[in-house]
PDB file of C-alpha atoms and ligand atoms in Angstrom:
ATOM      1  CA  UNK A 856      94.711  77.918 110.320  1.00 71.00           C
ATOM      2  CA  UNK A 857      91.813  80.616 110.924  1.00 85.00           C
ATOM      3  CA  UNK A 858      90.070  82.195 108.188  1.00 96.00           C
ATOM      4  CA  UNK A 859      88.060  85.642 108.249  1.00 98.00           C
ATOM      5  CA  UNK A 860      84.586  85.429 106.571  1.00 98.00           C
ATOM      6  CA  UNK A 861      82.632  88.345 105.956  1.00 98.00           C
ATOM      7  CA  UNK A 862      79.126  88.952 103.802  1.00 98.00           C
ATOM      8  CA  UNK A 863      78.640  92.721 102.771  1.00 98.00           C
ATOM      9  CA  UNK A 864      75.191  93.725 102.294  1.00 98.00           C
ATOM     10  CA  UNK A 865      75.111  97.003 100.257  1.00 98.00           C
ATOM     11  CA  UNK A 866      73.153  98.867  97.375  1.00 97.00           C
ATOM     12  CA  UNK A 867      76.649  99.303  95.862  1.00 97.00           C
ATOM     13  CA  UNK A 868      78.796  96.471  96.043  1.00 98.00           C
ATOM     14  CA  UNK A 869      81.098  98.186  93.232  1.00 98.00           C
ATOM     15  CA  UNK A 870      82.326 100.627  95.917  1.00 98.00           C
ATOM     16  CA  UNK A 871      84.415  97.409  97.386  1.00 98.00           C
ATOM     17  CA  UNK A 872      84.992  95.326  94.648  1.00 98.00           C
ATOM     18  CA  UNK A 873      87.988  96.817  93.402  1.00 98.00           C
ATOM     19  CA  UNK A 874      89.825  97.491  96.663  1.00 98.00           C
ATOM     20  CA  UNK A 875      89.251  93.866  97.613  1.00 98.00           C
ATOM     21  CA  UNK A 876      90.865  92.531  94.241  1.00 98.00           C
ATOM     22  CA  UNK A 877      94.085  94.446  94.890  1.00 98.00           C
ATOM     23  CA  UNK A 878      97.195  93.770  96.569  1.00 98.00           C
ATOM     24  CA  UNK A 879      97.141  92.460 100.077  1.00 97.00           C
ATOM     25  CA  UNK A 880      93.298  91.751 100.324  1.00 98.00           C
ATOM     26  CA  UNK A 881      93.624  90.191  96.809  1.00 98.00           C
ATOM     27  CA  UNK A 882      96.270  87.781  97.888  1.00 98.00           C
ATOM     28  CA  UNK A 883      94.488  86.880 101.463  1.00 98.00           C
ATOM     29  CA  UNK A 884      91.443  85.796  99.430  1.00 98.00           C
ATOM     30  CA  UNK A 885      93.534  83.816  96.941  1.00 98.00           C
ATOM     31  CA  UNK A 886      95.071  82.052  99.824  1.00 98.00           C
ATOM     32  CA  UNK A 887      91.827  81.509 101.219  1.00 98.00           C
ATOM     33  CA  UNK A 888      92.461  83.181 104.521  1.00 98.00           C
ATOM     34  CA  UNK A 889      89.820  85.818 103.607  1.00 98.00           C
ATOM     35  CA  UNK A 890      86.332  84.931 102.401  1.00 98.00           C
ATOM     36  CA  UNK A 891      84.338  88.284 101.660  1.00 98.00           C
ATOM     37  CA  UNK A 892      81.022  87.880  99.622  1.00 98.00           C
ATOM     38  CA  UNK A 893      79.535  90.908  98.291  1.00 98.00           C
ATOM     39  CA  UNK A 894      75.720  91.136  98.455  1.00 98.00           C
ATOM     40  CA  UNK A 895      73.181  93.673  96.537  1.00 98.00           C
ATOM     41  CA  UNK A 896      70.448  94.467  98.636  1.00 98.00           C
ATOM     42  CA  UNK A 897      68.692  95.540  95.603  1.00 98.00           C
ATOM     43  CA  UNK A 898      68.580  92.315  94.547  1.00 98.00           C
ATOM     44  CA  UNK A 899      66.078  91.365  97.466  1.00 98.00           C
ATOM     45  CA  UNK A 900      63.567  94.130  96.647  1.00 98.00           C
ATOM     46  CA  UNK A 901      60.054  92.756  95.415  1.00 95.00           C
ATOM     47  CA  UNK A 902      58.435  95.705  93.368  1.00 97.00           C
ATOM     48  CA  UNK A 903      59.490  96.126  89.577  1.00 98.00           C
ATOM     49  CA  UNK A 904      61.410  99.522  90.226  1.00 98.00           C
ATOM     50  CA  UNK A 905      63.510  97.483  92.617  1.00 98.00           C
ATOM     51  CA  UNK A 906      62.699 100.367  95.617  1.00 97.00           C
ATOM     52  CA  UNK A 907      65.332  99.964  98.313  1.00 97.00           C
ATOM     53  CA  UNK A 908      64.301 103.399 100.126  1.00 96.00           C
ATOM     54  CA  UNK A 909      61.145 105.408 101.031  1.00 96.00           C
ATOM     55  CA  UNK A 910      60.452 108.716 102.843  1.00 96.00           C
ATOM     56  CA  UNK A 911      60.322 108.845 106.296  1.00 97.00           C
ATOM     57  CA  UNK A 912      57.306 108.364 108.524  1.00 98.00           C
ATOM     58  CA  UNK A 913      56.701 111.891 110.363  1.00 97.00           C
ATOM     59  CA  UNK A 914      57.394 113.938 107.384  1.00 95.00           C
ATOM     60  CA  UNK A 915      60.999 115.006 107.880  1.00 95.00           C
ATOM     61  CA  UNK A 916      63.006 115.399 104.838  1.00 96.00           C
ATOM     62  CA  UNK A 917      65.637 112.498 103.264  1.00 94.00           C
ATOM     63  CA  UNK A 918      65.048 109.012 102.640  1.00 95.00           C
ATOM     64  CA  UNK A 919      65.195 105.921 104.814  1.00 96.00           C
ATOM     65  CA  UNK A 920      66.316 102.353 103.406  1.00 97.00           C
ATOM     66  CA  UNK A 921      63.050  99.991 103.673  1.00 97.00           C
ATOM     67  CA  UNK A 922      63.297  97.076 105.936  1.00 98.00           C
ATOM     68  CA  UNK A 923      61.857  94.144 103.613  1.00 98.00           C
ATOM     69  CA  UNK A 924      65.088  94.166 101.202  1.00 98.00           C
ATOM     70  CA  UNK A 925      67.570  94.026 104.062  1.00 98.00           C
ATOM     71  CA  UNK A 926      65.678  91.755 105.927  1.00 98.00           C
ATOM     72  CA  UNK A 927      65.643  89.271 102.878  1.00 98.00           C
ATOM     73  CA  UNK A 928      69.243  89.717 102.197  1.00 98.00           C
ATOM     74  CA  UNK A 929      69.987  88.854 105.569  1.00 98.00           C
ATOM     75  CA  UNK A 930      67.962  85.886 105.151  1.00 98.00           C
ATOM     76  CA  UNK A 931      69.596  84.786 101.924  1.00 98.00           C
ATOM     77  CA  UNK A 932      73.156  84.995 103.814  1.00 98.00           C
ATOM     78  CA  UNK A 933      71.953  82.808 106.513  1.00 98.00           C
ATOM     79  CA  UNK A 934      70.411  80.193 104.591  1.00 98.00           C
ATOM     80  CA  UNK A 935      73.494  79.646 102.432  1.00 98.00           C
ATOM     81  CA  UNK A 936      75.107  78.701 105.468  1.00 96.00           C
ATOM     82  CA  UNK A 937      72.672  76.765 107.668  1.00 97.00           C
ATOM     83  CA  UNK A 938      73.700  75.837 111.253  1.00 96.00           C
ATOM     84  CA  UNK A 939      76.381  78.482 111.140  1.00 97.00           C
ATOM     85  CA  UNK A 940      76.672  81.501 113.809  1.00 97.00           C
ATOM     86  CA  UNK A 941      76.667  84.804 112.486  1.00 98.00           C
ATOM     87  CA  UNK A 942      77.875  88.479 114.092  1.00 98.00           C
ATOM     88  CA  UNK A 943      75.926  91.075 112.497  1.00 98.00           C
ATOM     89  CA  UNK A 944      77.557  94.409 112.542  1.00 98.00           C
ATOM     90  CA  UNK A 945      75.631  97.557 111.227  1.00 98.00           C
ATOM     91  CA  UNK A 946      78.376 100.432 109.968  1.00 98.00           C
ATOM     92  CA  UNK A 947      76.796 103.519 111.294  1.00 97.00           C
ATOM     93  CA  UNK A 948      77.821 106.754 112.806  1.00 97.00           C
ATOM     94  CA  UNK A 949      76.229 106.222 115.763  1.00 97.00           C
ATOM     95  CA  UNK A 950      78.239 102.938 116.538  1.00 98.00           C
ATOM     96  CA  UNK A 951      81.165 102.689 118.803  1.00 98.00           C
ATOM     97  CA  UNK A 952      84.399 103.796 117.224  1.00 98.00           C
ATOM     98  CA  UNK A 953      86.213 101.315 115.513  1.00 98.00           C
ATOM     99  CA  UNK A 954      89.619 100.709 116.873  1.00 97.00           C
ATOM    100  CA  UNK A 955      92.842  98.414 117.228  1.00 96.00           C
ATOM    101  CA  UNK A 956      91.310  96.405 119.559  1.00 96.00           C
ATOM    102  CA  UNK A 957      88.241  96.173 117.753  1.00 98.00           C
ATOM    103  CA  UNK A 958      90.131  95.062 114.959  1.00 98.00           C
ATOM    104  CA  UNK A 959      91.748  92.282 116.986  1.00 97.00           C
ATOM    105  CA  UNK A 960      88.421  91.380 118.196  1.00 98.00           C
ATOM    106  CA  UNK A 961      87.004  90.794 114.520  1.00 98.00           C
ATOM    107  CA  UNK A 962      90.201  89.091 113.357  1.00 98.00           C
ATOM    108  CA  UNK A 963      89.957  86.206 115.828  1.00 98.00           C
ATOM    109  CA  UNK A 964      85.879  86.176 115.204  1.00 98.00           C
ATOM    110  CA  UNK A 965      84.994  82.333 114.023  1.00 98.00           C
ATOM    111  CA  UNK A 966      81.366  83.152 112.839  1.00 98.00           C
ATOM    112  CA  UNK A 967      80.676  84.575 109.629  1.00 98.00           C
ATOM    113  CA  UNK A 968      80.678  88.494 110.139  1.00 98.00           C
ATOM    114  CA  UNK A 969      77.720  90.307 108.094  1.00 98.00           C
ATOM    115  CA  UNK A 970      78.670  93.970 107.618  1.00 98.00           C
ATOM    116  CA  UNK A 971      75.326  95.827 106.569  1.00 98.00           C
ATOM    117  CA  UNK A 972      76.106  99.056 104.918  1.00 98.00           C
ATOM    118  CA  UNK A 973      73.445 102.025 104.760  1.00 94.00           C
ATOM    119  CA  UNK A 974      73.817 104.213 101.843  1.00 87.00           C
ATOM    120  CA  UNK A 975      70.888 106.634 102.839  1.00 73.00           C
ATOM    121  CA  UNK A 976      71.013 108.896 105.754  1.00 82.00           C
ATOM    122  CA  UNK A 977      68.887 106.341 107.689  1.00 94.00           C
ATOM    123  CA  UNK A 978      67.852 102.563 107.942  1.00 97.00           C
ATOM    124  CA  UNK A 979      64.545 101.608 109.193  1.00 97.00           C
ATOM    125  CA  UNK A 980      65.055 101.176 113.169  1.00 97.00           C
ATOM    126  CA  UNK A 981      63.513  97.602 113.108  1.00 98.00           C
ATOM    127  CA  UNK A 982      66.574  96.612 111.336  1.00 98.00           C
ATOM    128  CA  UNK A 983      68.873  97.680 113.997  1.00 97.00           C
ATOM    129  CA  UNK A 984      66.235  96.404 116.856  1.00 98.00           C
ATOM    130  CA  UNK A 985      66.118  92.925 115.237  1.00 98.00           C
ATOM    131  CA  UNK A 986      68.900  91.810 113.130  1.00 98.00           C
ATOM    132  CA  UNK A 987      72.026  93.924 114.181  1.00 98.00           C
ATOM    133  CA  UNK A 988      74.322  92.542 117.149  1.00 98.00           C
ATOM    134  CA  UNK A 989      76.423  95.743 117.310  1.00 98.00           C
ATOM    135  CA  UNK A 990      76.938  99.205 115.374  1.00 98.00           C
ATOM    136  CA  UNK A 991      80.325 100.314 114.362  1.00 98.00           C
ATOM    137  CA  UNK A 992      81.686 103.720 113.063  1.00 98.00           C
ATOM    138  CA  UNK A 993      85.356 104.391 111.793  1.00 98.00           C
ATOM    139  CA  UNK A 994      85.345 107.880 113.181  1.00 98.00           C
ATOM    140  CA  UNK A 995      83.893 111.656 113.855  1.00 98.00           C
ATOM    141  CA  UNK A 996      83.278 112.664 110.351  1.00 98.00           C
ATOM    142  CA  UNK A 997      80.404 112.352 107.860  1.00 97.00           C
ATOM    143  CA  UNK A 998      80.546 109.521 104.853  1.00 97.00           C
ATOM    144  CA  UNK A 999      78.182 109.164 101.892  1.00 95.00           C
ATOM    145  CA  UNK A1000      77.438 105.610 103.251  1.00 96.00           C
ATOM    146  CA  UNK A1001      78.734 102.571 105.270  1.00 98.00           C
ATOM    147  CA  UNK A1002      80.687 101.015 102.103  1.00 98.00           C
ATOM    148  CA  UNK A1003      84.137 102.702 102.727  1.00 98.00           C
ATOM    149  CA  UNK A1004      83.796 102.078 106.659  1.00 98.00           C
ATOM    150  CA  UNK A1005      83.210  98.230 105.830  1.00 98.00           C
ATOM    151  CA  UNK A1006      86.487  98.247 103.693  1.00 98.00           C
ATOM    152  CA  UNK A1007      88.188  99.582 106.743  1.00 98.00           C
ATOM    153  CA  UNK A1008      86.932  97.145 108.807  1.00 99.00           C
ATOM    154  CA  UNK A1009      87.677  94.270 106.615  1.00 98.00           C
ATOM    155  CA  UNK A1010      91.220  95.460 105.917  1.00 98.00           C
ATOM    156  CA  UNK A1011      92.248  96.350 109.385  1.00 98.00           C
ATOM    157  CA  UNK A1012      91.039  92.844 110.696  1.00 98.00           C
ATOM    158  CA  UNK A1013      92.255  90.807 107.583  1.00 98.00           C
ATOM    159  CA  UNK A1014      95.830  91.893 107.955  1.00 97.00           C
ATOM    160  CA  UNK A1015      95.959  90.576 111.474  1.00 96.00           C
ATOM    161  CA  UNK A1016      94.989  87.059 110.560  1.00 97.00           C
ATOM    162  CA  UNK A1017      98.186  84.671 110.577  1.00 96.00           C
ATOM    163  CA  UNK A1018      99.706  84.337 107.060  1.00 96.00           C
ATOM    164  CA  UNK A1019      97.973  87.277 105.553  1.00 97.00           C
ATOM    165  CA  UNK A1020     101.052  89.574 105.858  1.00 96.00           C
ATOM    166  CA  UNK A1021     103.970  88.220 104.263  1.00 88.00           C
ATOM    167  CA  UNK A1022     106.526  88.783 107.622  1.00 73.00           C
ATOM    168  CA  UNK A1023     104.857  87.171 110.648  1.00 58.00           C
ATOM    169  CA  UNK A1024     105.689  89.812 112.855  1.00 55.00           C
ATOM    170  CA  UNK A1025     105.100  92.896 110.841  1.00 70.00           C
ATOM    171  CA  UNK A1026     101.556  93.615 111.904  1.00 58.00           C
ATOM    172  CA  UNK A1027     102.939  93.999 115.375  1.00 61.00           C
ATOM    173  CA  UNK A1028     106.065  96.174 114.724  1.00 57.00           C
ATOM    174  CA  UNK A1029     103.355  98.540 113.146  1.00 64.00           C
ATOM    175  CA  UNK A1030     102.016 101.654 115.015  1.00 60.00           C
ATOM    176  CA  UNK A1031      99.170 100.616 117.724  1.00 73.00           C
ATOM    177  CA  UNK A1032     100.619  96.810 118.175  1.00 74.00           C
ATOM    178  CA  UNK A1033     101.817  97.958 121.534  1.00 87.00           C
ATOM    179  CA  UNK A1034     100.173 101.362 121.157  1.00 94.00           C
ATOM    180  CA  UNK A1035     103.009 103.473 119.978  1.00 97.00           C
ATOM    181  CA  UNK A1036     103.544 105.059 116.735  1.00 97.00           C
ATOM    182  CA  UNK A1037     106.043 103.763 114.299  1.00 97.00           C
ATOM    183  CA  UNK A1038     109.820 104.914 114.318  1.00 97.00           C
ATOM    184  CA  UNK A1039     111.154 106.535 111.128  1.00 98.00           C
ATOM    185  CA  UNK A1040     112.594 104.274 108.238  1.00 98.00           C
ATOM    186  CA  UNK A1041     115.058 104.929 105.580  1.00 98.00           C
ATOM    187  CA  UNK A1042     116.518 103.187 102.666  1.00 98.00           C
ATOM    188  CA  UNK A1043     119.447 103.564 100.177  1.00 98.00           C
ATOM    189  CA  UNK A1044     120.849 105.807  99.056  1.00 98.00           C
ATOM    190  CA  UNK A1045     123.018 106.757 102.944  1.00 98.00           C
ATOM    191  CA  UNK A1046     122.895 110.537 101.598  1.00 98.00           C
ATOM    192  CA  UNK A1047     120.384 111.910  99.803  1.00 98.00           C
ATOM    193  CA  UNK A1048     119.974 115.522  98.538  1.00 98.00           C
ATOM    194  CA  UNK A1049     122.471 116.407 101.709  1.00 98.00           C
ATOM    195  CA  UNK A1050     120.613 114.474 104.189  1.00 98.00           C
ATOM    196  CA  UNK A1051     122.145 111.538 106.013  1.00 98.00           C
ATOM    197  CA  UNK A1052     120.581 108.240 107.122  1.00 98.00           C
ATOM    198  CA  UNK A1053     121.215 108.144 111.174  1.00 98.00           C
ATOM    199  CA  UNK A1054     124.565 106.796 111.705  1.00 98.00           C
ATOM    200  CA  UNK A1055     123.296 104.032 114.239  1.00 98.00           C
ATOM    201  CA  UNK A1056     121.529 102.157 111.442  1.00 98.00           C
ATOM    202  CA  UNK A1057     124.777 101.896 109.349  1.00 98.00           C
ATOM    203  CA  UNK A1058     126.665 100.884 112.504  1.00 98.00           C
ATOM    204  CA  UNK A1059     125.462  97.145 112.626  1.00 98.00           C
ATOM    205  CA  UNK A1060     125.347  97.502 116.214  1.00 98.00           C
ATOM    206  CA  UNK A1061     122.055  95.616 116.606  1.00 98.00           C
ATOM    207  CA  UNK A1062     121.321  96.623 120.562  1.00 98.00           C
ATOM    208  CA  UNK A1063     121.966 100.264 119.561  1.00 98.00           C
ATOM    209  CA  UNK A1064     119.607 100.235 116.669  1.00 98.00           C
ATOM    210  CA  UNK A1065     116.582  98.378 118.484  1.00 98.00           C
ATOM    211  CA  UNK A1066     117.396 101.278 121.293  1.00 98.00           C
ATOM    212  CA  UNK A1067     117.098 103.996 118.631  1.00 98.00           C
ATOM    213  CA  UNK A1068     113.971 102.452 117.236  1.00 98.00           C
ATOM    214  CA  UNK A1069     112.370 102.518 120.292  1.00 98.00           C
ATOM    215  CA  UNK A1070     113.207 106.116 121.277  1.00 98.00           C
ATOM    216  CA  UNK A1071     112.200 107.088 117.894  1.00 98.00           C
ATOM    217  CA  UNK A1072     108.743 105.514 118.678  1.00 98.00           C
ATOM    218  CA  UNK A1073     108.640 107.110 121.789  1.00 98.00           C
ATOM    219  CA  UNK A1074     109.461 110.524 120.445  1.00 98.00           C
ATOM    220  CA  UNK A1075     106.952 110.205 117.457  1.00 98.00           C
ATOM    221  CA  UNK A1076     104.454 109.308 119.858  1.00 98.00           C
ATOM    222  CA  UNK A1077     105.057 112.062 122.495  1.00 98.00           C
ATOM    223  CA  UNK A1078     104.936 114.868 119.767  1.00 98.00           C
ATOM    224  CA  UNK A1079     102.166 113.509 117.524  1.00 98.00           C
ATOM    225  CA  UNK A1080      99.903 111.531 119.595  1.00 98.00           C
ATOM    226  CA  UNK A1081     100.368 112.000 123.301  1.00 98.00           C
ATOM    227  CA  UNK A1082      97.338 110.814 124.046  1.00 98.00           C
ATOM    228  CA  UNK A1083      98.478 107.415 123.292  1.00 97.00           C
ATOM    229  CA  UNK A1084     101.123 107.350 125.800  1.00 98.00           C
ATOM    230  CA  UNK A1085      98.296 106.849 128.460  1.00 97.00           C
ATOM    231  CA  UNK A1086      97.473 103.269 127.188  1.00 94.00           C
ATOM    232  CA  UNK A1087     100.575 102.358 125.714  1.00 96.00           C
ATOM    233  CA  UNK A1088     102.571  99.350 127.212  1.00 94.00           C
ATOM    234  CA  UNK A1089     105.803 101.241 128.576  1.00 97.00           C
ATOM    235  CA  UNK A1090     108.911  99.716 130.686  1.00 98.00           C
ATOM    236  CA  UNK A1091     110.594 101.505 133.315  1.00 98.00           C
ATOM    237  CA  UNK A1092     113.355 102.470 130.473  1.00 98.00           C
ATOM    238  CA  UNK A1093     110.960 103.911 128.320  1.00 98.00           C
ATOM    239  CA  UNK A1094     109.630 106.232 131.038  1.00 98.00           C
ATOM    240  CA  UNK A1095     113.404 107.380 131.744  1.00 98.00           C
ATOM    241  CA  UNK A1096     113.584 107.926 127.863  1.00 98.00           C
ATOM    242  CA  UNK A1097     110.480 109.774 127.653  1.00 98.00           C
ATOM    243  CA  UNK A1098     111.809 112.159 130.481  1.00 98.00           C
ATOM    244  CA  UNK A1099     114.882 112.756 128.300  1.00 98.00           C
ATOM    245  CA  UNK A1100     112.472 113.309 125.160  1.00 98.00           C
ATOM    246  CA  UNK A1101     110.492 115.889 127.254  1.00 98.00           C
ATOM    247  CA  UNK A1102     113.615 117.779 128.320  1.00 98.00           C
ATOM    248  CA  UNK A1103     114.841 117.647 124.825  1.00 98.00           C
ATOM    249  CA  UNK A1104     111.971 119.283 123.246  1.00 98.00           C
ATOM    250  CA  UNK A1105     110.963 121.604 125.966  1.00 98.00           C
ATOM    251  CA  UNK A1106     107.845 119.901 127.153  1.00 97.00           C
ATOM    252  CA  UNK A1107     106.051 119.571 130.529  1.00 86.00           C
TER     253      UNK A1107
HETATM  254  C1  21W B  25      75.419 110.015 106.995  1.00 63.44           C
HETATM  255  C2  21W B  25      74.680 108.035 107.804  1.00 63.44           C
HETATM  256  C3  21W B  25      74.661 110.578 108.048  1.00 63.44           C
HETATM  257  C4  21W B  25      73.617 108.700 108.470  1.00 63.44           C
HETATM  258  C5  21W B  25      72.464 114.059 113.210  1.00 63.44           C
HETATM  259  C6  21W B  25      71.040 114.169 112.987  1.00 63.44           C
HETATM  260  C7  21W B  25      78.938 104.271 108.317  1.00 63.44           C
HETATM  261  C8  21W B  25      79.738 106.370 108.745  1.00 63.44           C
HETATM  262  C9  21W B  25      78.913 105.528 108.219  1.00 63.44           C
HETATM  263  C10 21W B  25      75.433 108.811 106.815  1.00 63.44           C
HETATM  264  C11 21W B  25      74.050 110.166 108.595  1.00 63.44           C
HETATM  265  C12 21W B  25      80.686 105.323 109.442  1.00 63.44           C
HETATM  266  C13 21W B  25      71.814 113.356 111.093  1.00 63.44           C
HETATM  267  C14 21W B  25      82.040 107.496 110.172  1.00 63.44           C
HETATM  268  C15 21W B  25      80.129 107.570 108.905  1.00 63.44           C
HETATM  269  C16 21W B  25      77.301 106.084 107.335  1.00 63.44           C
HETATM  270  C17 21W B  25      76.239 107.717 106.157  1.00 63.44           C
HETATM  271  C18 21W B  25      72.819 111.089 109.765  1.00 63.44           C
HETATM  272  C19 21W B  25      72.085 113.412 109.580  1.00 63.44           C
HETATM  273  N1  21W B  25      73.000 113.723 111.870  1.00 63.44           N
HETATM  274  N2  21W B  25      81.571 106.002 110.438  1.00 63.44           N
HETATM  275  N3  21W B  25      70.904 113.746 111.887  1.00 63.44           N
HETATM  276  N4  21W B  25      81.112 108.214 109.471  1.00 63.44           N
HETATM  277  N5  21W B  25      77.453 107.355 106.881  1.00 63.44           N
HETATM  278  N6  21W B  25      73.048 112.394 109.161  1.00 63.44           N
HETATM  279  O1  21W B  25      79.182 108.696 108.285  1.00 63.44           O
HETATM  280  O2  21W B  25      76.881 105.114 106.922  1.00 63.44           O
HETATM  281  S1  21W B  25      80.074 103.900 109.596  1.00 63.44           S
END
């Protein structure tokens, strides 16, 4: 059984504590499938004001995270696990964008993963040069710091660890497992405010239901995220259904 292990270094561990103690991540930690340690970088400052940032050389505006507390925190993590391997990731807007393949790669990582969160606009470059193996971004928008990005990375990787989700397969039925969006879902009642559940789902015809789901996955992807169709795993039958859908929606 594989266990996913993270050490998160941050000036604001409280941002992560709540989400890690709820729902699926909470259960994964209780089941020992996920280990997340939170480290407060401020605990590794050496002065009486516990200074973690300073003004930049060169006279620009803003603040820069000082290198010494970050180095001391990383040293402390490594000292707690002598002889173990580590992958150190900086959450940063300059990183490669985190996607499903990246989540799969991290979910299989055997080394402890150190997630380093900046919370000012910048971190001293010597941290990147010396400590950081890779930088990850979660998308092209500006956050107040790396903490929410670290949570996104932990959440997306943890749900791919065997045993974390109730149903073994549910991770792969979801969006992006095969590169397609999910099909619509319905529950009782069979008619709600005049809107009926599609007949086929009540038919008991398993083959027809499977075909409907695949078609609706293809439809959702074609209409909402056509860019995904270039990399999705598609059969000859999928391509035929896509042609049908394009005609139905007057696309081409
Ligand atoms: C915000 C860091 C702004 C740096 C161009 C030139 C981690 C993040 C973060 C933050 C700046 C991630 C500038 C998506 C994110 C993060 C805080 C620098 C000034 N721009 N993924 N100078 N988006 N953000 N901005 O913001 O630490 S992963």
